[in-house]
Amino acid sequence: MLVLGLETSCDETGVALYDSDRGLLSDALYSQIELHKEFGGVVPELASRDHVRKIIPLIEEVLAEADCCRDDIDAIAYTSGPGLSGALMVGACVGRSMAMAMGVPAIGVHHMEGHLLAPMLEESPPSFPFIALLVSGGHTQLIEVEGIGEYTLLGESLDDAAGEAFDKAAKMLGLDYPGGPNIAKLAVDGNGDRFKFPRPMTTKPGLDFSFSGLKTFTLNTVAAHRDAEGQVEKQIKADIADAFELAVVDTLALKCKRAIKQTGLKTLVVAGGVSANRRLRERLERVLASQGGKAFYARPEYCTDNGAMIAYAGAQRLVAGQQEPLAVTIKPRWPLEQLPAVSAKDEL
């Protein structure tokens, strides 16, 4: 089955072709970072308009790269949630309309299930069951995964997601959007020991997260080190960036270690944009090694939003016989645990 995957949940337009027999054939991604950079974050209406502008050219690009035509497509998968309503509508309307015109099935994919399954695109994918740390701009969750659609939420952020906290902290430091890569780059020259940043909710039992207090602590630290002209020295900024990144990484690593002990599972899948953070990967590798386990990640280009993960996740459900009715529906808020399971015999 040849599946066209469309991702338009936020500020990246992703398109890919996945074949259930041959694997990923082609993918293309257009990022709106430059468009939103001056605003310090994503402007929903601008994101929607840019998806409209780019999605058809990207579809043509991936078809040409795979040496395929539209008639070769057997099914279409599109992100139907969670995400920005207007952005989701673009992918859903294009995907649903193409499927109806071509007479092929279509399915709306859960954005976070796409991230969760992205490591399955690698040559040595993880085996079920495992623990998943989904860590991105919109979500920070720990999930026990028994199979596709068999998810148990172990813990989640009670306020800001880790990626969102990175973006806001970067803005406080005068860094460009997106915050994660820019804070990581600045932190290389910093001394995080200069400041004692809190590790939120690590002294309490449980697997939930909270990053709003860390964000406030960063704001106060920056304010306390402004000079008479309202500026912060470059070295102090680097030290704050380093201390902030260390605090987030320590918090995530500690909660993952707790999840491993609580479930007895030794396999950890880390997905979402923040999973590309080098320091986080190094820390989690040490945690898993100490527990006799192993961590799995998607390659860097599939850590952020992309069409490949949507095409793959959609293919799993389409092969199992699942599909959407003709109506175009999106779910800006959509708990992962509400997804139906895919039986083991139906998995590709």
CSV table of C-alpha atoms in Angstrom, one decimal:
chain,number,residue,atom,x,y,z
A,1,MET,CA,0.0,0.0,0.0
A,2,LEU,CA,1.4,3.4,-1.1
A,3,VAL,CA,0.4,6.0,1.5
A,4,LEU,CA,0.7,9.8,1.1
A,5,GLY,CA,1.3,11.5,4.4
A,6,LEU,CA,0.4,15.1,5.1
A,7,GLU,CA,1.6,17.0,8.3
A,8,THR,CA,0.3,20.5,9.0
A,9,SER,CA,-0.3,20.6,12.7
A,10,CYS,CA,1.7,23.7,13.4
A,11,ASP,CA,4.5,25.6,11.5
A,12,GLU,CA,6.0,22.8,9.3
A,13,THR,CA,4.5,21.5,6.1
A,14,GLY,CA,5.5,17.9,5.8
A,15,VAL,CA,4.7,15.5,2.9
A,16,ALA,CA,5.9,12.0,2.4
A,17,LEU,CA,5.3,8.7,0.5
A,18,TYR,CA,5.5,5.5,2.5
A,19,ASP,CA,5.1,2.1,0.9
A,20,SER,CA,4.1,-0.8,3.2
A,21,ASP,CA,6.4,-3.1,1.3
A,22,ARG,CA,9.3,-0.9,0.4
A,23,GLY,CA,9.4,1.6,3.2
A,24,LEU,CA,9.8,5.3,3.0
A,25,LEU,CA,10.2,6.4,-0.7
A,26,SER,CA,10.4,10.2,-0.4
A,27,ASP,CA,9.7,13.1,1.9
A,28,ALA,CA,9.9,16.8,1.9
A,29,LEU,CA,9.6,19.5,4.6
A,30,TYR,CA,9.0,23.2,4.5
A,31,SER,CA,9.7,25.1,7.8
A,32,GLN,CA,8.1,28.4,8.6
A,33,ILE,CA,10.8,29.4,11.2
A,34,GLU,CA,11.8,32.5,9.3
A,35,LEU,CA,8.2,33.6,8.9
A,36,HIS,CA,7.5,33.4,12.7
A,37,LYS,CA,10.9,34.3,14.0
A,38,GLU,CA,10.2,38.0,14.3
A,39,PHE,CA,7.2,37.3,16.5
A,40,GLY,CA,9.0,35.0,18.9
A,41,GLY,CA,6.6,32.1,18.2
A,42,VAL,CA,4.0,30.7,15.9
A,43,VAL,CA,1.2,33.1,14.6
A,44,PRO,CA,-1.7,30.7,13.8
A,45,GLU,CA,-3.2,32.6,10.9
A,46,LEU,CA,0.1,33.1,9.2
A,47,ALA,CA,0.9,29.4,9.6
A,48,SER,CA,-2.4,28.4,8.0
A,49,ARG,CA,-1.8,30.6,5.0
A,50,ASP,CA,1.7,29.3,4.5
A,51,HIS,CA,0.4,25.7,4.6
A,52,VAL,CA,-2.0,26.6,1.8
A,53,ARG,CA,0.8,28.0,-0.2
A,54,LYS,CA,3.3,25.1,0.1
A,55,ILE,CA,1.3,21.8,0.5
A,56,ILE,CA,0.5,21.2,-3.2
A,57,PRO,CA,4.0,22.0,-4.5
A,58,LEU,CA,5.4,19.6,-1.8
A,59,ILE,CA,3.0,16.8,-2.9
A,60,GLU,CA,4.3,17.2,-6.5
A,61,GLU,CA,7.9,17.2,-5.2
A,62,VAL,CA,7.6,13.9,-3.3
A,63,LEU,CA,5.8,12.2,-6.2
A,64,ALA,CA,8.5,13.3,-8.6
A,65,GLU,CA,11.3,12.2,-6.2
A,66,ALA,CA,9.7,8.7,-5.8
A,67,ASP,CA,9.0,8.5,-9.6
A,68,CYS,CA,5.3,8.1,-8.9
A,69,CYS,CA,2.1,9.8,-10.0
A,70,ARG,CA,-1.2,10.5,-8.2
A,71,ASP,CA,-2.8,7.4,-9.6
A,72,ASP,CA,-0.2,5.3,-7.8
A,73,ILE,CA,-1.4,6.5,-4.4
A,74,ASP,CA,-3.5,3.8,-2.5
A,75,ALA,CA,-4.4,5.9,0.5
A,76,ILE,CA,-3.9,9.2,2.3
A,77,ALA,CA,-3.0,10.0,5.9
A,78,TYR,CA,-3.2,13.5,7.3
A,79,THR,CA,-2.7,14.9,10.8
A,80,SER,CA,-6.1,15.6,12.3
A,81,GLY,CA,-4.9,16.6,15.8
A,82,PRO,CA,-3.8,17.8,18.2
A,83,GLY,CA,-2.6,21.1,16.8
A,84,LEU,CA,-3.6,24.6,15.6
A,85,SER,CA,-7.2,24.5,14.2
A,86,GLY,CA,-6.5,26.4,11.0
A,87,ALA,CA,-3.3,24.6,10.2
A,88,LEU,CA,-5.0,21.2,10.8
A,89,MET,CA,-7.8,22.2,8.5
A,90,VAL,CA,-5.4,22.7,5.6
A,91,GLY,CA,-4.0,19.2,5.7
A,92,ALA,CA,-7.4,17.6,6.5
A,93,CYS,CA,-9.2,19.4,3.6
A,94,VAL,CA,-6.4,18.6,1.1
A,95,GLY,CA,-6.1,15.0,2.2
A,96,ARG,CA,-9.8,14.3,2.4
A,97,SER,CA,-10.5,16.0,-0.9
A,98,MET,CA,-7.8,14.2,-2.8
A,99,ALA,CA,-8.9,10.9,-1.3
A,100,MET,CA,-12.5,11.5,-2.4
A,101,ALA,CA,-11.5,12.6,-5.9
A,102,MET,CA,-9.2,9.6,-6.3
A,103,GLY,CA,-11.5,7.1,-4.7
A,104,VAL,CA,-9.0,5.9,-2.1
A,105,PRO,CA,-9.3,5.6,1.7
A,106,ALA,CA,-8.0,8.3,4.0
A,107,ILE,CA,-7.3,8.5,7.7
A,108,GLY,CA,-6.7,11.2,10.2
A,109,VAL,CA,-3.6,10.5,12.3
A,110,HIS,CA,-2.8,11.6,15.8
A,111,HIS,CA,0.2,13.9,15.7
A,112,MET,CA,1.8,12.5,18.9
A,113,GLU,CA,1.3,8.9,17.7
A,114,GLY,CA,3.2,10.0,14.6
A,115,HIS,CA,6.1,11.2,16.8
A,116,LEU,CA,5.8,8.0,19.0
A,117,LEU,CA,6.2,5.7,16.0
A,118,ALA,CA,8.9,7.8,14.1
A,119,PRO,CA,11.7,5.6,15.5
A,120,MET,CA,10.1,2.7,13.7
A,121,LEU,CA,11.4,4.2,10.5
A,122,GLU,CA,14.9,3.4,11.5
A,123,GLU,CA,16.8,0.2,10.4
A,124,SER,CA,16.8,-1.1,14.0
A,125,PRO,CA,13.4,-0.1,15.5
A,126,PRO,CA,12.3,-0.8,19.1
A,127,SER,CA,10.1,-3.7,19.9
A,128,PHE,CA,6.9,-3.5,21.9
A,129,PRO,CA,6.3,-3.0,24.8
A,130,PHE,CA,8.3,0.1,25.7
A,131,ILE,CA,8.1,3.5,27.5
A,132,ALA,CA,7.8,6.6,25.4
A,133,LEU,CA,8.9,10.1,26.3
A,134,LEU,CA,7.1,12.5,24.0
A,135,VAL,CA,8.8,15.8,24.5
A,136,SER,CA,8.0,18.7,22.1
A,137,GLY,CA,6.8,22.3,22.0
A,138,GLY,CA,3.2,21.3,22.8
A,139,HIS,CA,3.6,18.1,24.8
A,140,THR,CA,5.6,16.5,27.5
A,141,GLN,CA,4.3,13.0,28.3
A,142,LEU,CA,5.5,9.6,29.6
A,143,ILE,CA,3.5,6.8,28.1
A,144,GLU,CA,3.5,3.0,28.5
A,145,VAL,CA,3.1,1.5,25.0
A,146,GLU,CA,2.0,-2.1,24.7
A,147,GLY,CA,1.3,-1.8,20.9
A,148,ILE,CA,-0.1,0.6,18.4
A,149,GLY,CA,-3.1,2.2,19.9
A,150,GLU,CA,-2.5,0.6,23.3
A,151,TYR,CA,-1.3,3.5,25.4
A,152,THR,CA,-1.3,4.2,29.1
A,153,LEU,CA,-0.5,7.7,30.2
A,154,LEU,CA,2.0,7.6,33.1
A,155,GLY,CA,2.6,11.3,33.5
A,156,GLU,CA,2.4,14.6,31.7
A,157,SER,CA,3.2,18.3,32.1
A,158,LEU,CA,0.7,20.1,34.3
A,159,ASP,CA,1.5,23.4,32.6
A,160,ASP,CA,4.1,24.3,29.9
A,161,ALA,CA,5.6,21.6,27.8
A,162,ALA,CA,9.4,21.4,27.8
A,163,GLY,CA,9.7,22.7,24.3
A,164,GLU,CA,7.4,25.6,25.1
A,165,ALA,CA,9.6,26.4,28.1
A,166,PHE,CA,12.7,26.4,25.9
A,167,ASP,CA,11.0,28.8,23.5
A,168,LYS,CA,10.0,31.2,26.3
A,169,ALA,CA,13.4,31.1,28.1
A,170,ALA,CA,15.1,31.8,24.8
A,171,LYS,CA,12.9,34.9,24.3
A,172,MET,CA,13.8,36.1,27.8
A,173,LEU,CA,17.5,35.8,26.7
A,174,GLY,CA,16.9,37.7,23.4
A,175,LEU,CA,17.4,34.5,21.3
A,176,ASP,CA,15.5,33.7,18.2
A,177,TYR,CA,12.7,31.2,17.8
A,178,PRO,CA,12.8,28.2,18.0
A,179,GLY,CA,14.3,28.3,21.5
A,180,GLY,CA,15.6,24.8,22.0
A,181,PRO,CA,18.5,24.7,19.4
A,182,ASN,CA,19.5,28.3,20.2
A,183,ILE,CA,19.6,27.8,24.0
A,184,ALA,CA,21.7,24.6,23.4
A,185,LYS,CA,24.1,26.5,21.2
A,186,LEU,CA,24.5,29.3,23.8
A,187,ALA,CA,24.8,26.8,26.7
A,188,VAL,CA,28.0,25.3,25.2
A,189,ASP,CA,29.9,28.4,26.4
A,190,GLY,CA,28.1,28.7,29.8
A,191,ASN,CA,28.8,27.6,33.3
A,192,GLY,CA,25.5,26.2,34.7
A,193,ASP,CA,26.9,25.9,38.2
A,194,ARG,CA,26.8,29.7,38.5
A,195,PHE,CA,23.1,29.5,39.1
A,196,LYS,CA,21.1,27.0,41.1
A,197,PHE,CA,18.0,26.4,39.0
A,198,PRO,CA,15.1,24.3,40.4
A,199,ARG,CA,14.2,20.8,39.2
A,200,PRO,CA,10.4,21.1,39.3
A,201,MET,CA,8.4,18.2,40.9
A,202,THR,CA,11.4,16.0,41.3
A,203,THR,CA,11.1,15.9,45.1
A,204,LYS,CA,7.5,14.7,44.8
A,205,PRO,CA,6.4,11.2,43.9
A,206,GLY,CA,4.8,10.5,40.6
A,207,LEU,CA,5.6,11.1,36.9
A,208,ASP,CA,4.0,14.4,36.1
A,209,PHE,CA,6.0,17.4,35.0
A,210,SER,CA,5.9,21.2,35.6
A,211,PHE,CA,8.0,23.7,33.8
A,212,SER,CA,6.2,27.0,34.5
A,213,GLY,CA,8.1,27.6,37.8
A,214,LEU,CA,11.4,27.0,35.9
A,215,LYS,CA,10.3,29.6,33.4
A,216,THR,CA,9.5,32.1,36.1
A,217,PHE,CA,12.9,31.4,37.8
A,218,THR,CA,14.6,32.1,34.5
A,219,LEU,CA,12.7,35.4,34.1
A,220,ASN,CA,13.7,36.5,37.6
A,221,THR,CA,17.3,35.5,37.1
A,222,VAL,CA,17.6,37.5,33.8
A,223,ALA,CA,15.9,40.5,35.5
A,224,ALA,CA,18.3,40.4,38.4
A,225,HIS,CA,21.4,40.6,36.1
A,226,ARG,CA,20.4,43.5,33.8
A,227,ASP,CA,22.7,46.4,33.9
A,228,ALA,CA,21.7,50.1,34.1
A,229,GLU,CA,20.8,50.0,30.4
A,230,GLY,CA,18.7,46.9,30.7
A,231,GLN,CA,21.2,44.6,29.1
A,232,VAL,CA,22.6,41.3,30.2
A,233,GLU,CA,26.2,40.4,29.6
A,234,LYS,CA,26.8,37.7,27.0
A,235,GLN,CA,28.6,35.3,29.5
A,236,ILE,CA,25.8,35.7,32.0
A,237,LYS,CA,23.3,34.8,29.3
A,238,ALA,CA,25.4,31.7,28.4
A,239,ASP,CA,25.5,30.7,32.1
A,240,ILE,CA,21.7,31.1,32.4
A,241,ALA,CA,21.1,29.1,29.2
A,242,ASP,CA,23.4,26.3,30.5
A,243,ALA,CA,21.7,26.2,33.9
A,244,PHE,CA,18.2,26.2,32.3
A,245,GLU,CA,19.1,23.4,29.9
A,246,LEU,CA,20.6,21.3,32.7
A,247,ALA,CA,17.5,21.7,34.8
A,248,VAL,CA,15.2,20.5,32.0
A,249,VAL,CA,17.4,17.6,31.1
A,250,ASP,CA,17.8,16.6,34.8
A,251,THR,CA,14.0,16.7,35.3
A,252,LEU,CA,13.2,14.6,32.2
A,253,ALA,CA,15.9,12.1,33.0
A,254,LEU,CA,14.8,11.6,36.6
A,255,LYS,CA,11.2,11.0,35.6
A,256,CYS,CA,12.3,8.5,32.9
A,257,LYS,CA,14.3,6.6,35.5
A,258,ARG,CA,11.2,6.5,37.8
A,259,ALA,CA,9.1,5.3,34.9
A,260,ILE,CA,11.5,2.4,34.2
A,261,LYS,CA,11.5,1.3,37.8
A,262,GLN,CA,7.7,1.6,38.0
A,263,THR,CA,6.9,-0.4,34.9
A,264,GLY,CA,9.8,-2.8,34.8
A,265,LEU,CA,10.3,-2.0,31.1
A,266,LYS,CA,13.8,-1.5,29.9
A,267,THR,CA,13.2,0.1,26.5
A,268,LEU,CA,12.7,3.9,26.2
A,269,VAL,CA,11.6,5.6,23.0
A,270,VAL,CA,12.3,9.3,22.9
A,271,ALA,CA,10.4,11.4,20.3
A,272,GLY,CA,9.4,15.0,19.6
A,273,GLY,CA,11.5,18.1,18.8
A,274,VAL,CA,13.3,18.2,22.1
A,275,SER,CA,14.5,14.6,21.6
A,276,ALA,CA,17.1,16.0,19.3
A,277,ASN,CA,18.8,17.8,22.2
A,278,ARG,CA,22.4,16.3,22.5
A,279,ARG,CA,22.6,16.8,26.3
A,280,LEU,CA,19.3,15.0,26.8
A,281,ARG,CA,20.3,12.1,24.7
A,282,GLU,CA,23.6,11.7,26.6
A,283,ARG,CA,21.9,11.8,30.0
A,284,LEU,CA,19.2,9.3,29.0
A,285,GLU,CA,21.9,7.0,27.6
A,286,ARG,CA,23.5,7.0,31.0
A,287,VAL,CA,20.2,6.4,32.7
A,288,LEU,CA,19.3,3.5,30.5
A,289,ALA,CA,22.8,1.9,30.8
A,290,SER,CA,22.5,2.1,34.6
A,291,GLN,CA,19.1,0.2,34.4
A,292,GLY,CA,20.3,-2.4,31.8
A,293,GLY,CA,18.1,-0.9,29.2
A,294,LYS,CA,18.3,0.8,25.8
A,295,ALA,CA,17.0,4.1,24.3
A,296,PHE,CA,15.7,4.6,20.8
A,297,TYR,CA,15.3,7.8,18.8
A,298,ALA,CA,14.3,9.0,15.4
A,299,ARG,CA,17.0,10.5,13.2
A,300,PRO,CA,17.3,14.3,13.7
A,301,GLU,CA,15.2,15.2,10.7
A,302,TYR,CA,12.3,13.1,12.0
A,303,CYS,CA,12.4,14.5,15.6
A,304,THR,CA,10.6,17.6,14.5
A,305,ASP,CA,7.2,17.6,12.7
A,306,ASN,CA,7.4,15.8,9.4
A,307,GLY,CA,5.3,13.9,6.9
A,308,ALA,CA,7.2,10.6,7.1
A,309,MET,CA,5.9,9.9,10.6
A,310,ILE,CA,2.3,10.6,9.6
A,311,ALA,CA,2.6,8.4,6.5
A,312,TYR,CA,4.0,5.6,8.5
A,313,ALA,CA,1.5,5.9,11.4
A,314,GLY,CA,-1.4,6.2,8.9
A,315,ALA,CA,-0.2,3.1,7.0
A,316,GLN,CA,-0.3,1.0,10.1
A,317,ARG,CA,-4.0,1.8,10.6
A,318,LEU,CA,-5.0,1.7,7.0
A,319,VAL,CA,-3.5,-1.8,6.5
A,320,ALA,CA,-5.6,-2.8,9.6
A,321,GLY,CA,-8.7,-1.6,7.8
A,322,GLN,CA,-9.2,1.7,9.6
A,323,GLN,CA,-10.2,4.8,7.7
A,324,GLU,CA,-12.2,8.0,8.0
A,325,PRO,CA,-15.7,8.8,6.7
A,326,LEU,CA,-16.1,11.5,4.1
A,327,ALA,CA,-16.6,14.3,6.6
A,328,VAL,CA,-13.6,16.5,7.3
A,329,THR,CA,-12.9,16.5,11.0
A,330,ILE,CA,-10.1,17.8,13.1
A,331,LYS,CA,-9.3,17.5,16.8
A,332,PRO,CA,-7.2,20.4,18.2
A,333,ARG,CA,-7.3,18.6,21.6
A,334,TRP,CA,-7.1,14.8,21.3
A,335,PRO,CA,-5.9,12.5,24.2
A,336,LEU,CA,-3.6,9.8,22.9
A,337,GLU,CA,-5.3,7.2,25.0
A,338,GLN,CA,-8.5,7.6,23.0
A,339,LEU,CA,-7.0,6.0,19.9
A,340,PRO,CA,-8.2,2.5,18.9
A,341,ALA,CA,-5.7,-0.3,19.1
A,342,VAL,CA,-4.2,-2.1,16.0
A,343,SER,CA,-3.9,-5.8,16.6
A,344,ALA,CA,-0.4,-7.4,16.3
A,345,LYS,CA,-1.4,-9.4,13.2
A,346,ASP,CA,-2.2,-6.2,11.4
A,347,GLU,CA,1.1,-4.4,12.0
A,348,LEU,CA,3.5,-4.0,9.1
